[in-house]
Amino acid sequence: VALSETLTILNEDEARDLFGKTSAGEKPPTFFQLSTSERVSAQDKAVERAMQRIATVARKHKNWSLVSLAVRVRLDAFTEVKVAMDKMLAELNKQQKEEYAKWELCKKDIDHTEDDIKVAENTKEDLDEKHLNLVNTIETLKKEIEELKSDEEAMEVALKQAGEQRKAESAFYQLEISDQRATTNILNKALARLKTFYTPELLETHAHQQQEPNRPGFAVGDKPAEPKDYAKSAGAGGVIQLLMKVIEDAEAAEKQLEMSEQNLQDNYASFVKSTSATIQADRDAIAEKNEQLAAANAEKSETEGAKLSNKMGLEELNSLLQAHHTDCDWLLKYFDLRQKARQDDIDSITDAKAVLSGAGLGK
C-alpha cells in the first residue's frame, strides 16, 4: 500500500512541475506521464518508459530499491542513472548467484546430514544387536562354567568316596586274606603233625593187610598179633585226606580273595583314570570358557562405548539437521519465487537501461 501511494505521489502534476524546476538545467521530465504531447521530447518519452517499466516491477514485488531507482531515473542525469542501474544490476546478480549457491549448499548439507543420520541409525541397530548377542553369550558362558564347576566338584567327591571305599575294601581284604592264610597255615601244621604221627610204615602195613585176603588152599592160621601201633593207624588215611581237602579249599578261597581284590583294584584304577581325565577336561573347558568370557566382557564394554559414542553422534547430527532446517527451510520453500522475482527486477532494470540508451525496448 505504501509503495503504491508513493508512486502515486511521485506521478502527480505538482510533483512533475517541481521535478522540472529542479532538474539542474535539463529538460523537465514528465514522471509517469503517458501524454503524447508534441512538447514532450524523445528523451522524456524514453525516461517515462524506463520509469514505468521499473515502477511496474517495483509495484509487483514491493521493492523499495526499485522505487528509489525509478525516482533517480526521473531526477538524475542519464549518465548517473545508468551508473546506478549498473550498480544495482551487479548487486542483484550477486544476490542471485549467492542465493543459488546457498540453495545448493542447503540441499547438499541437509542430504549429507540425513545420510549420516541414516548410517548412524543403522550402526545403532547393529550395535544394539551385537550388544544383545554379547549379553546372551556372557550369560550362556557363565551358566556353562557353573555347570562344569558343579560337575567337577561332583566328580571330585565321587573320586574321594571311591578312594575311601577302596581303602575300606583293601583293609577288609587284608583282614580276610590274613585270616585265610592263618587258617591255611594252621591246617598245614595240623597235616604235618598228622603225617609225623601216622608214619608211612604204619600206613603201608595197613594198606597191605587190606589188600591180602585169605587165599584158597591155605590153612587159616591163628590171628596174627596186631602191631602195637595198629589202633593208632586205623582211619588215618581218611583223616589226612579230609584235612588235605580242607587245606585245598582254604587255598582256593585265598586265591579267590586275591582275584576279587585284584578286580576291585583294577576297577578302582580305571575309575580314577577316567574320572581324573574328565575332571581335567572340565578344568580345561572352564579355563577356555573363562577366556571367552573375558573376551566377551571386553567386547561388550567396547560395544557399550561405541553405543554411547553413536548416541552422542546421533544427537549432534539431529541438532545439526535441525540447524540446517532452521537456516534453510524458508529459502528452500521460496527459492523459486525469490529467484523469479529477482530476475524480474534484473530484467526491468536491463530493459529500462536499454530504453535510456535508445534501444527502444518496452515500447
Short mmCIF file of C-alpha atoms in Angstrom, two decimals:
data_model
loop_
_atom_site.label_atom_id
_atom_site.label_comp_id
_atom_site.label_asym_id
_atom_site.label_seq_id
_atom_site.Cartn_x
_atom_site.Cartn_y
_atom_site.Cartn_z
CA VAL A 1 0.00 0.00 0.00
CA ALA A 2 2.77 2.44 0.98
CA LEU A 3 4.62 1.67 -2.22
CA SER A 4 1.55 2.31 -4.38
CA GLU A 5 0.86 5.59 -2.56
CA THR A 6 4.47 6.66 -3.03
CA LEU A 7 4.33 6.01 -6.77
CA THR A 8 1.02 7.92 -6.98
CA ILE A 9 2.53 10.92 -5.17
CA LEU A 10 5.54 10.91 -7.47
CA ASN A 11 3.26 10.87 -10.53
CA GLU A 12 1.07 13.86 -9.60
CA ASP A 13 1.22 17.04 -11.77
CA GLU A 14 2.58 19.18 -8.93
CA ALA A 15 5.41 16.69 -8.37
CA ARG A 16 6.21 16.71 -12.09
CA ASP A 17 6.38 20.53 -12.12
CA LEU A 18 8.71 20.54 -9.14
CA PHE A 19 10.89 17.90 -10.73
CA GLY A 20 11.06 20.10 -13.82
CA LYS A 21 12.24 23.10 -11.82
CA THR A 22 14.94 21.13 -10.00
CA SER A 23 16.28 19.11 -12.90
CA ALA A 24 19.63 21.01 -12.93
CA GLY A 25 19.02 22.69 -16.25
CA GLU A 26 17.79 19.63 -18.00
CA LYS A 27 14.54 19.49 -19.83
CA PRO A 28 11.70 18.88 -17.30
CA PRO A 29 10.69 15.18 -17.41
CA THR A 30 7.06 14.04 -17.32
CA PHE A 31 7.21 11.47 -14.49
CA PHE A 32 4.80 8.54 -15.32
CA GLN A 33 3.07 10.81 -17.85
CA LEU A 34 1.80 8.92 -20.88
CA SER A 35 0.80 12.05 -22.78
CA THR A 36 1.76 12.18 -26.44
CA SER A 37 2.14 15.93 -26.38
CA GLU A 38 4.45 17.22 -29.07
CA ARG A 39 6.21 19.30 -26.42
CA VAL A 40 7.48 16.07 -24.74
CA SER A 41 10.85 15.29 -26.21
CA ALA A 42 12.03 11.84 -27.26
CA GLN A 43 14.29 11.85 -24.24
CA ASP A 44 11.37 12.49 -21.93
CA LYS A 45 9.48 9.64 -23.54
CA ALA A 46 12.42 7.32 -23.00
CA VAL A 47 12.63 8.36 -19.36
CA GLU A 48 8.91 7.82 -18.98
CA ARG A 49 9.06 4.33 -20.48
CA ALA A 50 12.06 3.40 -18.39
CA MET A 51 10.46 4.66 -15.23
CA GLN A 52 7.16 2.89 -15.99
CA ARG A 53 8.99 -0.37 -16.62
CA ILE A 54 10.81 -0.17 -13.29
CA ALA A 55 7.74 1.10 -11.43
CA THR A 56 5.60 -1.78 -12.69
CA VAL A 57 8.06 -4.36 -11.35
CA ALA A 58 8.56 -2.34 -8.15
CA ARG A 59 4.82 -2.32 -7.52
CA LYS A 60 4.55 -6.04 -8.29
CA HIS A 61 7.34 -7.10 -5.94
CA LYS A 62 7.02 -4.19 -3.45
CA ASN A 63 10.69 -3.38 -3.93
CA TRP A 64 11.73 0.00 -2.42
CA SER A 65 15.09 -0.19 -4.10
CA LEU A 66 13.41 -0.13 -7.48
CA VAL A 67 11.19 2.80 -6.35
CA SER A 68 14.34 4.70 -5.48
CA LEU A 69 15.80 3.82 -8.86
CA ALA A 70 12.61 4.98 -10.60
CA VAL A 71 12.88 8.34 -8.83
CA ARG A 72 16.51 8.63 -9.88
CA VAL A 73 15.52 7.88 -13.46
CA ARG A 74 13.22 10.89 -13.29
CA LEU A 75 15.55 13.24 -11.43
CA ASP A 76 19.17 12.39 -12.26
CA ALA A 77 21.13 12.75 -15.44
CA PHE A 78 21.17 9.77 -17.76
CA THR A 79 24.79 9.02 -17.03
CA GLU A 80 24.26 8.92 -13.28
CA VAL A 81 21.13 6.79 -13.67
CA LYS A 82 22.98 4.26 -15.82
CA VAL A 83 25.72 4.02 -13.22
CA ALA A 84 23.10 3.41 -10.54
CA MET A 85 21.45 0.80 -12.75
CA ASP A 86 24.74 -0.99 -13.33
CA LYS A 87 25.45 -0.97 -9.63
CA MET A 88 22.02 -2.35 -8.80
CA LEU A 89 22.26 -4.96 -11.56
CA ALA A 90 25.61 -6.09 -10.21
CA GLU A 91 24.17 -6.36 -6.71
CA LEU A 92 21.09 -8.24 -7.90
CA ASN A 93 23.17 -10.66 -9.97
CA LYS A 94 25.45 -11.17 -6.98
CA GLN A 95 22.44 -11.87 -4.74
CA GLN A 96 21.06 -14.23 -7.37
CA LYS A 97 24.29 -16.23 -7.52
CA GLU A 98 24.82 -16.20 -3.76
CA GLU A 99 21.26 -17.33 -3.14
CA TYR A 100 21.64 -20.09 -5.70
CA ALA A 101 24.89 -21.18 -4.07
CA LYS A 102 23.22 -21.11 -0.66
CA TRP A 103 20.30 -23.11 -2.04
CA GLU A 104 22.66 -25.75 -3.43
CA LEU A 105 24.63 -25.81 -0.17
CA CYS A 106 21.44 -26.18 1.89
CA LYS A 107 20.30 -29.14 -0.18
CA LYS A 108 23.74 -30.68 0.00
CA ASP A 109 24.08 -30.15 3.76
CA ILE A 110 20.62 -31.50 4.51
CA ASP A 111 21.03 -34.52 2.23
CA HIS A 112 24.50 -35.25 3.63
CA THR A 113 23.32 -34.90 7.22
CA GLU A 114 20.28 -37.09 6.60
CA ASP A 115 22.56 -39.71 5.03
CA ASP A 116 24.86 -39.54 8.06
CA ILE A 117 21.86 -39.93 10.36
CA LYS A 118 20.71 -42.98 8.39
CA VAL A 119 24.17 -44.53 8.64
CA ALA A 120 24.31 -43.75 12.37
CA GLU A 121 20.86 -45.27 12.89
CA ASN A 122 21.93 -48.43 11.03
CA THR A 123 25.05 -48.51 13.16
CA LYS A 124 22.90 -48.14 16.26
CA GLU A 125 20.79 -51.13 15.21
CA ASP A 126 23.93 -53.19 14.57
CA LEU A 127 25.42 -52.19 17.92
CA ASP A 128 22.17 -52.96 19.75
CA GLU A 129 22.02 -56.40 18.15
CA LYS A 130 25.70 -57.03 18.85
CA HIS A 131 25.29 -55.94 22.47
CA LEU A 132 22.29 -58.23 22.93
CA ASN A 133 24.20 -61.17 21.43
CA LEU A 134 27.16 -60.49 23.72
CA VAL A 135 24.90 -60.30 26.77
CA ASN A 136 23.36 -63.66 25.82
CA THR A 137 26.79 -65.14 25.13
CA ILE A 138 28.08 -63.97 28.51
CA GLU A 139 25.07 -65.43 30.30
CA THR A 140 25.49 -68.73 28.45
CA LEU A 141 29.20 -68.88 29.25
CA LYS A 142 28.56 -68.17 32.92
CA LYS A 143 25.94 -70.90 33.06
CA GLU A 144 28.21 -73.39 31.30
CA ILE A 145 31.12 -72.55 33.61
CA GLU A 146 28.93 -73.07 36.67
CA GLU A 147 27.73 -76.41 35.30
CA LEU A 148 31.30 -77.51 34.61
CA LYS A 149 32.39 -76.47 38.09
CA SER A 150 29.46 -78.34 39.62
CA ASP A 151 30.32 -81.41 37.56
CA GLU A 152 33.97 -81.13 38.56
CA GLU A 153 33.08 -80.88 42.24
CA ALA A 154 30.71 -83.86 41.96
CA MET A 155 33.41 -85.96 40.32
CA GLU A 156 35.98 -84.92 42.90
CA VAL A 157 33.55 -86.01 45.63
CA ALA A 158 32.93 -89.30 43.81
CA LEU A 159 36.68 -89.78 43.44
CA LYS A 160 37.20 -89.16 47.12
CA GLN A 161 34.38 -91.53 48.05
CA ALA A 162 35.76 -94.18 45.72
CA GLY A 163 39.16 -93.79 47.36
CA GLU A 164 37.67 -94.19 50.80
CA GLN A 165 35.69 -97.21 49.66
CA ARG A 166 38.78 -98.73 48.07
CA LYS A 167 40.68 -98.15 51.28
CA ALA A 168 37.95 -99.91 53.26
CA GLU A 169 37.85 -102.77 50.76
CA SER A 170 41.61 -103.12 50.91
CA ALA A 171 41.56 -103.19 54.70
CA PHE A 172 38.83 -105.81 54.63
CA TYR A 173 40.82 -107.81 52.10
CA GLN A 174 43.94 -107.63 54.20
CA LEU A 175 41.99 -108.88 57.20
CA GLU A 176 40.30 -111.65 55.23
CA ILE A 177 43.43 -112.80 53.46
CA SER A 178 45.34 -112.70 56.71
CA ASP A 179 42.73 -114.84 58.41
CA GLN A 180 42.56 -117.17 55.43
CA ARG A 181 46.30 -117.56 55.28
CA ALA A 182 46.43 -118.10 59.02
CA THR A 183 43.77 -120.80 58.68
CA THR A 184 45.67 -122.44 55.84
CA ASN A 185 48.84 -122.27 57.83
CA ILE A 186 47.19 -123.92 60.86
CA LEU A 187 45.73 -126.63 58.66
CA ASN A 188 49.09 -127.27 57.06
CA LYS A 189 50.65 -127.54 60.50
CA ALA A 190 47.94 -129.98 61.54
CA LEU A 191 48.52 -132.01 58.40
CA ALA A 192 52.23 -132.09 59.03
CA ARG A 193 51.63 -133.22 62.59
CA LEU A 194 49.36 -135.98 61.40
CA LYS A 195 51.86 -137.09 58.88
CA THR A 196 54.54 -137.29 61.54
CA PHE A 197 52.19 -139.11 63.91
CA TYR A 198 50.96 -141.63 61.40
CA THR A 199 54.28 -142.92 60.00
CA PRO A 200 54.49 -144.05 56.42
CA GLU A 201 55.37 -147.64 57.54
CA LEU A 202 52.19 -148.00 59.53
CA LEU A 203 50.20 -146.62 56.74
CA GLU A 204 51.84 -149.00 54.29
CA THR A 205 51.21 -152.10 56.60
CA HIS A 206 47.63 -151.16 56.99
CA ALA A 207 47.22 -150.77 53.27
CA HIS A 208 48.87 -154.20 52.68
CA GLN A 209 46.58 -156.01 55.10
CA GLN A 210 43.60 -154.52 53.37
CA GLN A 211 44.84 -155.84 50.01
CA GLU A 212 45.79 -159.54 51.16
CA PRO A 213 42.63 -161.61 51.85
CA ASN A 214 42.81 -165.37 52.81
CA ARG A 215 43.66 -167.30 49.71
CA PRO A 216 42.10 -170.75 48.96
CA GLY A 217 44.32 -173.75 49.67
CA PHE A 218 45.98 -172.17 52.57
CA ALA A 219 45.17 -173.10 56.05
CA VAL A 220 43.79 -170.38 58.13
CA GLY A 221 46.25 -169.80 60.81
CA ASP A 222 45.86 -168.11 64.03
CA LYS A 223 45.12 -164.44 64.05
CA PRO A 224 48.42 -162.68 63.92
CA ALA A 225 49.26 -160.44 66.68
CA GLU A 226 48.32 -156.81 65.99
CA PRO A 227 51.14 -154.36 65.85
CA LYS A 228 51.14 -152.15 68.83
CA ASP A 229 50.56 -149.04 66.64
CA TYR A 230 47.71 -150.59 64.65
CA ALA A 231 44.99 -148.96 66.69
CA LYS A 232 46.66 -145.71 66.26
CA SER A 233 46.85 -146.10 62.47
CA ALA A 234 43.24 -147.11 61.84
CA GLY A 235 41.42 -144.47 59.73
CA ALA A 236 44.50 -142.29 59.46
CA GLY A 237 44.27 -142.10 55.66
CA GLY A 238 40.75 -140.70 55.70
CA VAL A 239 41.61 -138.01 58.23
CA ILE A 240 44.63 -136.89 56.29
CA GLN A 241 42.70 -136.78 53.00
CA LEU A 242 39.92 -134.82 54.63
CA LEU A 243 42.41 -132.37 56.06
CA MET A 244 44.14 -132.04 52.74
CA LYS A 245 40.74 -131.30 51.13
CA VAL A 246 40.08 -128.60 53.71
CA ILE A 247 43.52 -127.12 53.02
CA GLU A 248 42.84 -127.18 49.28
CA ASP A 249 39.54 -125.38 49.80
CA ALA A 250 41.24 -122.85 52.05
CA GLU A 251 43.92 -122.18 49.43
CA ALA A 252 41.21 -121.83 46.74
CA ALA A 253 39.36 -119.34 48.93
CA GLU A 254 42.60 -117.43 49.40
CA LYS A 255 43.10 -117.28 45.63
CA GLN A 256 39.51 -116.16 45.21
CA LEU A 257 40.10 -113.36 47.69
CA GLU A 258 43.21 -112.31 45.80
CA MET A 259 41.36 -112.32 42.46
CA SER A 260 38.48 -110.34 43.91
CA GLU A 261 40.90 -107.83 45.38
CA GLN A 262 42.69 -107.50 42.09
CA ASN A 263 39.41 -106.91 40.25
CA LEU A 264 38.40 -104.27 42.77
CA GLN A 265 41.79 -102.59 42.43
CA ASP A 266 41.61 -102.67 38.62
CA ASN A 267 38.09 -101.21 38.65
CA TYR A 268 39.18 -98.51 41.05
CA ALA A 269 42.23 -97.67 38.95
CA SER A 270 40.06 -97.46 35.82
CA PHE A 271 37.53 -95.26 37.61
CA VAL A 272 40.28 -92.97 38.92
CA LYS A 273 41.82 -92.69 35.46
CA SER A 274 38.57 -91.90 33.63
CA THR A 275 37.29 -89.58 36.35
CA SER A 276 40.59 -87.72 36.58
CA ALA A 277 40.60 -87.32 32.79
CA THR A 278 37.05 -85.95 32.90
CA ILE A 279 37.95 -83.58 35.73
CA GLN A 280 40.95 -82.33 33.75
CA ALA A 281 38.80 -81.92 30.64
CA ASP A 282 36.30 -79.90 32.69
CA ARG A 283 39.10 -77.75 34.06
CA ASP A 284 40.45 -77.15 30.57
CA ALA A 285 36.95 -76.29 29.36
CA ILE A 286 36.46 -73.94 32.31
CA ALA A 287 39.76 -72.19 31.55
CA GLU A 288 38.83 -71.85 27.87
CA LYS A 289 35.35 -70.55 28.65
CA ASN A 290 36.79 -68.09 31.18
CA GLU A 291 38.99 -66.72 28.39
CA GLN A 292 35.96 -66.50 26.12
CA LEU A 293 34.04 -64.80 28.94
CA ALA A 294 36.82 -62.25 29.46
CA ALA A 295 36.93 -61.55 25.72
CA ALA A 296 33.13 -61.23 25.57
CA ASN A 297 33.11 -58.85 28.54
CA ALA A 298 35.83 -56.75 26.94
CA GLU A 299 33.95 -56.67 23.63
CA LYS A 300 30.75 -55.83 25.50
CA SER A 301 32.49 -52.85 27.16
CA GLU A 302 33.79 -51.70 23.77
CA THR A 303 30.32 -52.09 22.28
CA GLU A 304 28.78 -50.08 25.10
CA GLY A 305 31.36 -47.37 24.49
CA ALA A 306 30.53 -47.45 20.79
CA LYS A 307 26.82 -47.25 21.62
CA LEU A 308 27.41 -44.19 23.79
CA SER A 309 29.52 -42.56 21.09
CA ASN A 310 26.89 -43.42 18.49
CA LYS A 311 24.16 -41.94 20.68
CA MET A 312 26.09 -38.68 21.09
CA GLY A 313 26.83 -38.63 17.38
CA LEU A 314 23.16 -39.09 16.54
CA GLU A 315 22.19 -36.29 18.90
CA GLU A 316 24.74 -33.99 17.26
CA LEU A 317 23.58 -34.97 13.77
CA ASN A 318 19.94 -34.36 14.65
CA SER A 319 20.85 -30.99 16.16
CA LEU A 320 22.84 -30.19 13.01
CA LEU A 321 19.92 -31.21 10.81
CA GLN A 322 17.60 -29.01 12.86
CA ALA A 323 20.02 -26.12 12.42
CA HIS A 324 20.13 -26.72 8.67
CA HIS A 325 16.33 -26.69 8.50
CA THR A 326 16.15 -23.55 10.60
CA ASP A 327 18.63 -21.85 8.28
CA CYS A 328 17.39 -23.26 5.01
CA ASP A 329 13.70 -24.18 5.11
CA TRP A 330 12.48 -20.68 4.27
CA LEU A 331 14.96 -20.39 1.39
CA LEU A 332 14.13 -23.86 0.06
CA LYS A 333 10.41 -23.10 0.22
CA TYR A 334 10.53 -19.72 -1.53
CA PHE A 335 13.65 -20.17 -3.66
CA ASP A 336 11.88 -20.33 -7.00
CA LEU A 337 9.67 -17.34 -6.18
CA ARG A 338 12.63 -15.28 -4.97
CA GLN A 339 14.73 -16.16 -7.98
CA LYS A 340 11.92 -15.26 -10.36
CA ALA A 341 11.17 -12.01 -8.54
CA ARG A 342 14.82 -11.02 -8.53
CA GLN A 343 15.14 -11.95 -12.19
CA ASP A 344 12.12 -9.74 -12.92
CA ASP A 345 13.95 -6.89 -11.17
CA ILE A 346 17.06 -7.54 -13.23
CA ASP A 347 15.06 -7.72 -16.46
CA SER A 348 13.18 -4.48 -15.67
CA ILE A 349 16.39 -2.60 -14.97
CA THR A 350 18.01 -4.06 -18.07
CA ASP A 351 15.02 -3.02 -20.21
CA ALA A 352 14.97 0.46 -18.64
CA LYS A 353 18.67 0.83 -19.27
CA ALA A 354 18.14 -0.19 -22.89
CA VAL A 355 15.35 2.33 -23.22
CA LEU A 356 17.51 5.09 -21.78
CA SER A 357 20.28 4.03 -24.14
CA GLY A 358 17.96 4.37 -27.09
CA ALA A 359 17.40 0.69 -27.76
CA GLY A 360 13.64 1.19 -27.89
CA LEU A 361 12.78 -1.85 -25.71
CA GLY A 362 9.46 -1.73 -23.88
CA LYS A 363 7.67 0.43 -26.49
#
